[in-house]
Tab-separated table of C-alpha atoms in Angstrom:
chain	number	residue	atom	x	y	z
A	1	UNK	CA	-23.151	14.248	-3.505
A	2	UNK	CA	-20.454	15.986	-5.770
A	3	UNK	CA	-21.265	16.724	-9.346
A	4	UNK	CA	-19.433	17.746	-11.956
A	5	UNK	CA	-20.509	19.716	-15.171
A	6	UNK	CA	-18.369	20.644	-17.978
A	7	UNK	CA	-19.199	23.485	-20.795
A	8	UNK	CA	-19.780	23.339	-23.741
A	9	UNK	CA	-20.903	19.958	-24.922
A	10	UNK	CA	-19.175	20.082	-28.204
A	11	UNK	CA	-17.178	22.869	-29.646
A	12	UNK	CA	-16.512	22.659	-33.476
A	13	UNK	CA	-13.500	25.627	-34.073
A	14	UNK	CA	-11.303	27.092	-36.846
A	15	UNK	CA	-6.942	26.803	-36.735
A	16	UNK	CA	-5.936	30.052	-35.114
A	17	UNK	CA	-8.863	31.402	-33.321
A	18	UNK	CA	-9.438	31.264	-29.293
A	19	UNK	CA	-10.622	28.645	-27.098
A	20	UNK	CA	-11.917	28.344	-23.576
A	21	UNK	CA	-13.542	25.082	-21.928
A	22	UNK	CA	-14.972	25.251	-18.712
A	23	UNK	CA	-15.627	23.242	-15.505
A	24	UNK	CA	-17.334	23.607	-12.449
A	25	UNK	CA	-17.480	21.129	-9.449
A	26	UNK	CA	-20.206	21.082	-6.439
A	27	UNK	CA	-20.941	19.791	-3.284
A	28	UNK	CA	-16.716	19.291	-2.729
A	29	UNK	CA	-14.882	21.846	-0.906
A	30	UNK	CA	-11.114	22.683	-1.845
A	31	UNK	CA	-11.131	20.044	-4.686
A	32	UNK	CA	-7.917	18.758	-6.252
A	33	UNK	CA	-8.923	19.792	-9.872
A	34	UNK	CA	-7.599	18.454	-13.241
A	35	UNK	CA	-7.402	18.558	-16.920
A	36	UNK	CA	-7.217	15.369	-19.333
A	37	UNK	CA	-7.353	15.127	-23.350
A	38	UNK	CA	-8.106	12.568	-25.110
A	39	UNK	CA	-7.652	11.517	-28.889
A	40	UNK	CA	-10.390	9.513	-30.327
A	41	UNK	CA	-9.453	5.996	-28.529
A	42	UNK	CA	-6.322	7.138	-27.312
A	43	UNK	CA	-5.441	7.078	-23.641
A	44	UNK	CA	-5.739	10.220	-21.279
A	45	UNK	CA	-3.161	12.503	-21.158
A	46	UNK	CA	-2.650	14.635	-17.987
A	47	UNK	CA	-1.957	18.163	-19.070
A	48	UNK	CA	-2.851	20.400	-15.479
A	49	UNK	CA	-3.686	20.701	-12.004
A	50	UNK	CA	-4.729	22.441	-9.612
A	51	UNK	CA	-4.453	21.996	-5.609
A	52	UNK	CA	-5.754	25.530	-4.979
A	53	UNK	CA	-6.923	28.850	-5.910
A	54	UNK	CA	-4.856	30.652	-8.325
A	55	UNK	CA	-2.538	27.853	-8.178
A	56	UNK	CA	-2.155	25.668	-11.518
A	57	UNK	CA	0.540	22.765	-12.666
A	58	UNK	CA	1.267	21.994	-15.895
A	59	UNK	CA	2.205	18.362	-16.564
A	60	UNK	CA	2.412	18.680	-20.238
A	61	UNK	CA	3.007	21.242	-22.798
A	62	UNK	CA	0.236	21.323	-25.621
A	63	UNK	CA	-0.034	25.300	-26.200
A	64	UNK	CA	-2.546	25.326	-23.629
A	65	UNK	CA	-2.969	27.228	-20.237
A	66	UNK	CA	-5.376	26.793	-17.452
A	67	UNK	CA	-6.702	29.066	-14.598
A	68	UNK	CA	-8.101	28.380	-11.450
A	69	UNK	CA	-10.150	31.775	-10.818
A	70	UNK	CA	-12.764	30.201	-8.126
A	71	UNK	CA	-12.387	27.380	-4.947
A	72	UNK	CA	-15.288	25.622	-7.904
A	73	UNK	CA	-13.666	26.814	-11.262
A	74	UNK	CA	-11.349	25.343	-13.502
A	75	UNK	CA	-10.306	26.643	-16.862
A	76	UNK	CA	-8.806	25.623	-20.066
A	77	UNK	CA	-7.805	27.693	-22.695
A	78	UNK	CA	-5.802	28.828	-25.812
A	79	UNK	CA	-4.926	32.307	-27.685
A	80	UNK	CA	-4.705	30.085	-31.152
A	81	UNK	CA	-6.272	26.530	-31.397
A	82	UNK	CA	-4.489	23.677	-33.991
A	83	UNK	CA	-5.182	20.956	-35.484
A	84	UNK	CA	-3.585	18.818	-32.969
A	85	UNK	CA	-5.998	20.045	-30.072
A	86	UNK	CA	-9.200	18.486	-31.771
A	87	UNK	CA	-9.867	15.668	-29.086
A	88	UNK	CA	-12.009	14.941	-25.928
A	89	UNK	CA	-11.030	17.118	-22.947
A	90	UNK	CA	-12.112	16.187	-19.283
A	91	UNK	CA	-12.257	17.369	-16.214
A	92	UNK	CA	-11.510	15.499	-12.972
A	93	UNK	CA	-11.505	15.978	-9.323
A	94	UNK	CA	-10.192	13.947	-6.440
A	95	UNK	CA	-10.755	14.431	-2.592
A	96	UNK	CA	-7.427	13.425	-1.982
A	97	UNK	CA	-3.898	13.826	-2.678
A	98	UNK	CA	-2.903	10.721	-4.783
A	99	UNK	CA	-6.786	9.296	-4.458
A	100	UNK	CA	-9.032	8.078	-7.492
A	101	UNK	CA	-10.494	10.940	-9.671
A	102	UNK	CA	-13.774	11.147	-10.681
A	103	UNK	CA	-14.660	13.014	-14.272
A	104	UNK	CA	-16.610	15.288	-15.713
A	105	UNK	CA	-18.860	14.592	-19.009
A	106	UNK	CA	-16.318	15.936	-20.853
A	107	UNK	CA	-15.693	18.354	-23.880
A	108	UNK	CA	-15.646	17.072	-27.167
A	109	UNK	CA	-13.706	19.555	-29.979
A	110	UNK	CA	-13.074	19.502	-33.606
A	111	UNK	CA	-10.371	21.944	-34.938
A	112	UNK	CA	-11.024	22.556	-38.562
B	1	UNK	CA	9.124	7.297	-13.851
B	2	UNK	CA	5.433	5.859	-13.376
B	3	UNK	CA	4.395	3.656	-16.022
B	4	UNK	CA	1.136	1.556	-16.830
B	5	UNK	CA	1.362	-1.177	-19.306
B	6	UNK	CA	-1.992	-2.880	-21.279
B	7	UNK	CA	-0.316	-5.276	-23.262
B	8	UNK	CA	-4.348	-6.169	-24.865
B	9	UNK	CA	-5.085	-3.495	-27.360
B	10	UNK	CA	-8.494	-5.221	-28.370
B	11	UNK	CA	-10.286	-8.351	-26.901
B	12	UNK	CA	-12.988	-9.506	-28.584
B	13	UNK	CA	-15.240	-12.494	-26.412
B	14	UNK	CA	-18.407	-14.493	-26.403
B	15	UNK	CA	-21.340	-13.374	-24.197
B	16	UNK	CA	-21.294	-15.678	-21.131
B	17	UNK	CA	-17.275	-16.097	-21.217
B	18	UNK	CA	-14.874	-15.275	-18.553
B	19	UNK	CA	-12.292	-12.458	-19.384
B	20	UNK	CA	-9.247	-10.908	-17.790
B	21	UNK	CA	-7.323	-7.898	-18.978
B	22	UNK	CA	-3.348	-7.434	-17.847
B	23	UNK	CA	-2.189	-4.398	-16.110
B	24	UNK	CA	1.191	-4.045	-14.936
B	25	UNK	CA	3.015	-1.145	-13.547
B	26	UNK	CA	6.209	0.406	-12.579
B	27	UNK	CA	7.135	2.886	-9.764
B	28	UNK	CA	9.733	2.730	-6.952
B	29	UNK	CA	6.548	3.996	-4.570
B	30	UNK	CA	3.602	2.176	-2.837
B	31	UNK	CA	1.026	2.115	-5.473
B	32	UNK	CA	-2.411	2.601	-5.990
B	33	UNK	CA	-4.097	1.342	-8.576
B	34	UNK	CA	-7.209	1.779	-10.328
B	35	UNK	CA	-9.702	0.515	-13.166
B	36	UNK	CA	-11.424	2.950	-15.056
B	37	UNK	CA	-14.365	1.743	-17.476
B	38	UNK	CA	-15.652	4.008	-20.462
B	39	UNK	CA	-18.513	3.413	-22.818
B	40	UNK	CA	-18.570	4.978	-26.010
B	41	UNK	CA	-19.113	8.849	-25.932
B	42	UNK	CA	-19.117	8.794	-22.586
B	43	UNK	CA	-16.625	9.662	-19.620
B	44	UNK	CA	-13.999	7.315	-17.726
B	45	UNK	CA	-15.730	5.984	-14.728
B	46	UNK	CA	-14.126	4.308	-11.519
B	47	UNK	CA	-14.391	0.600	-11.519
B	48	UNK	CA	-12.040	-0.508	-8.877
B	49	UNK	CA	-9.520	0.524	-6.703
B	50	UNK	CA	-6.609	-1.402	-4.367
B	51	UNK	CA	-3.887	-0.104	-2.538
B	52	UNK	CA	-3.583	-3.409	-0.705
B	53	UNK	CA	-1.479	-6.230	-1.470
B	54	UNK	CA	-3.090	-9.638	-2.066
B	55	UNK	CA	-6.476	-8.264	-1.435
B	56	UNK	CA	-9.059	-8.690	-3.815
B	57	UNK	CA	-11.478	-6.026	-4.736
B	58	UNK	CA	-14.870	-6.730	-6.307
B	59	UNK	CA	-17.380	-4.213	-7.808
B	60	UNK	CA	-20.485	-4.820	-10.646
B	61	UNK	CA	-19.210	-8.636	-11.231
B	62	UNK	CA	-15.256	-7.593	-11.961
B	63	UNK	CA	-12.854	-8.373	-9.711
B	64	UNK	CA	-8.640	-7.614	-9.594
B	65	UNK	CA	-6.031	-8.491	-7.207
B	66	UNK	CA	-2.880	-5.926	-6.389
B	67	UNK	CA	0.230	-8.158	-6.719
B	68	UNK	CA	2.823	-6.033	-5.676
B	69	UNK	CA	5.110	-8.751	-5.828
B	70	UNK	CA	4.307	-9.307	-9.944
B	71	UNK	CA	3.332	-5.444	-10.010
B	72	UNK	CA	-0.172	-6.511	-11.815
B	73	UNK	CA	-3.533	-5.691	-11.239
B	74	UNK	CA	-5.894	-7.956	-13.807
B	75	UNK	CA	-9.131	-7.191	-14.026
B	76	UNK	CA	-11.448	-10.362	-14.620
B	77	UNK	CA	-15.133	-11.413	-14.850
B	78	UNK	CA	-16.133	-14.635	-14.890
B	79	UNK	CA	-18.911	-13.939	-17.346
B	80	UNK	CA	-18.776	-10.941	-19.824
B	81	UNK	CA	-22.160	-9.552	-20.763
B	82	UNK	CA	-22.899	-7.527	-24.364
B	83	UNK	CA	-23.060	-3.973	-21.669
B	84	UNK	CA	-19.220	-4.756	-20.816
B	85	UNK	CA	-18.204	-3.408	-24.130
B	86	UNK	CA	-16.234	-0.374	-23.554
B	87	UNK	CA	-12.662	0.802	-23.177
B	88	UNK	CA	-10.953	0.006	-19.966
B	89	UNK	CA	-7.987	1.617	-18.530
B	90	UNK	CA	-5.527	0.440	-15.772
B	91	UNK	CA	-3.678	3.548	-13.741
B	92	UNK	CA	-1.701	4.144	-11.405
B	93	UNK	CA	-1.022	7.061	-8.714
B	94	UNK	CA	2.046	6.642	-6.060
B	95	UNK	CA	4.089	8.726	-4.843
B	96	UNK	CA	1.575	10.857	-3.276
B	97	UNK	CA	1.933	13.272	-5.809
B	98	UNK	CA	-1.068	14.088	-8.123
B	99	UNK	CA	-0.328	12.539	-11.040
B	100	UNK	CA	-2.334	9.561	-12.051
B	101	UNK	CA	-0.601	7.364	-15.077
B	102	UNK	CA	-3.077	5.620	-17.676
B	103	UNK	CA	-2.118	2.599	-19.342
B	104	UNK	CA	-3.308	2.551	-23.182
B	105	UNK	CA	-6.632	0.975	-22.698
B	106	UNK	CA	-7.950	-1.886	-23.985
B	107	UNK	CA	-11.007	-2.313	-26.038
B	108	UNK	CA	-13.486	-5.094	-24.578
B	109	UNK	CA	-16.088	-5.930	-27.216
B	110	UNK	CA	-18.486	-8.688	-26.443
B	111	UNK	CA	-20.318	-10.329	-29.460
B	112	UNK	CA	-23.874	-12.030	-28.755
């Protein structure tokens, strides 16, 4: 069975410094890998993917970038966090191109 | 482009009573569609899934149709419980590409 495990938990920040979020998926080879935020109660918004290795999609621009270093790996990240990134990021993987995606716990962060 | 619409932002039922939430959807591709369920805190999960037309798919007591010919996809039960409150999202991947559109959820909340 595939599981999925997202880190950290929770991740309370200051405007202007650094952030990375993390996701790792096993038990799936060559996932389709994405990234989701979403505001308290909001709907998700897409902002990457990834199909392969070293090779990520952005769907939406939020000052955010994302790396896929490892077949397993998926990361999210920013040189200077706002407010406007506080929110619930997820992770998601799918078997299939176009197929249902299955997510991660999740991330929740507060930008202060 | 793709587009998901929830036209429910909140529903608010009786224990015991029958509910349905609308989906409808736009795309000039064949369409899959999708409900996802997600409790508070928690991450979306996979409900239900249909690619067929006319075909209806059933999991954990909630049921939905793909009409392709009314582009919905309702999700009903024909009795809510107080463990069906949570946020529920209709989306929709076609295309083949691997974007997957969220409608803008609607809250269930199910009162004793």
């Amino acid at each position: 069975a595939q599981t999925i495990h997202q880190w950290p938990v929770a991740e309370i920040k200051a405007v202007g410094s650094p952030l990375s979020l993390g996701c790792t998926i096993k038990g799936k080879s060559s996932p389709n890998l994405y990234w989701y935020w979403q505001a308290t109660g909001g709907t998700l918004q897409q902002l990457f993917y990834s199909i392969t290795v070293g090779q990520v999609e952005s769907v939406v621009q939020l000052n955010l970038s994302a790396s896929r270093p490892k077949d397993d790996q998926f990361i999210l990240s920013t040189e200077k966090l706002l407010l406007s990134h506080s929110g619930f990021y997820l992770c998601a993987w799918s078997g299939d191109w176009g197929g249902e995606q299955y997510f991660g716990p999740g991330t929740r962060l507060t930008v202060l | 482009g793709d587009s998901v619409t929830q036209t429910e932002g909140l529903v608010t039922l009786t224990k015991g009573l029958p509910v349905m939430l609308n989906c409808t959807y736009q795309t000039t591709y064949s369409p899959f569609l999708f409900w996802y369920v997600q409790h508070l805190n928690e991450a979306p999960k996979l409900l239900l899934k249909s690619s067929t037309d006319n075909k209806r798919t059933e999991h954990q007591g909630f049921y939905a149709t793909l009409h392709k010919s009314s582009s919905s996809f309702h999700l009903q039960k024909s009795s809510v419980q107080l463990s069906d409150s949570a946020l529920y999202f209709c989306a929709l991947s076609a295309g083949g590409n691997n974007k997957l559109t969220f409608g803008q959820g609607t809250v269930l909340s199910v009162i004793p």
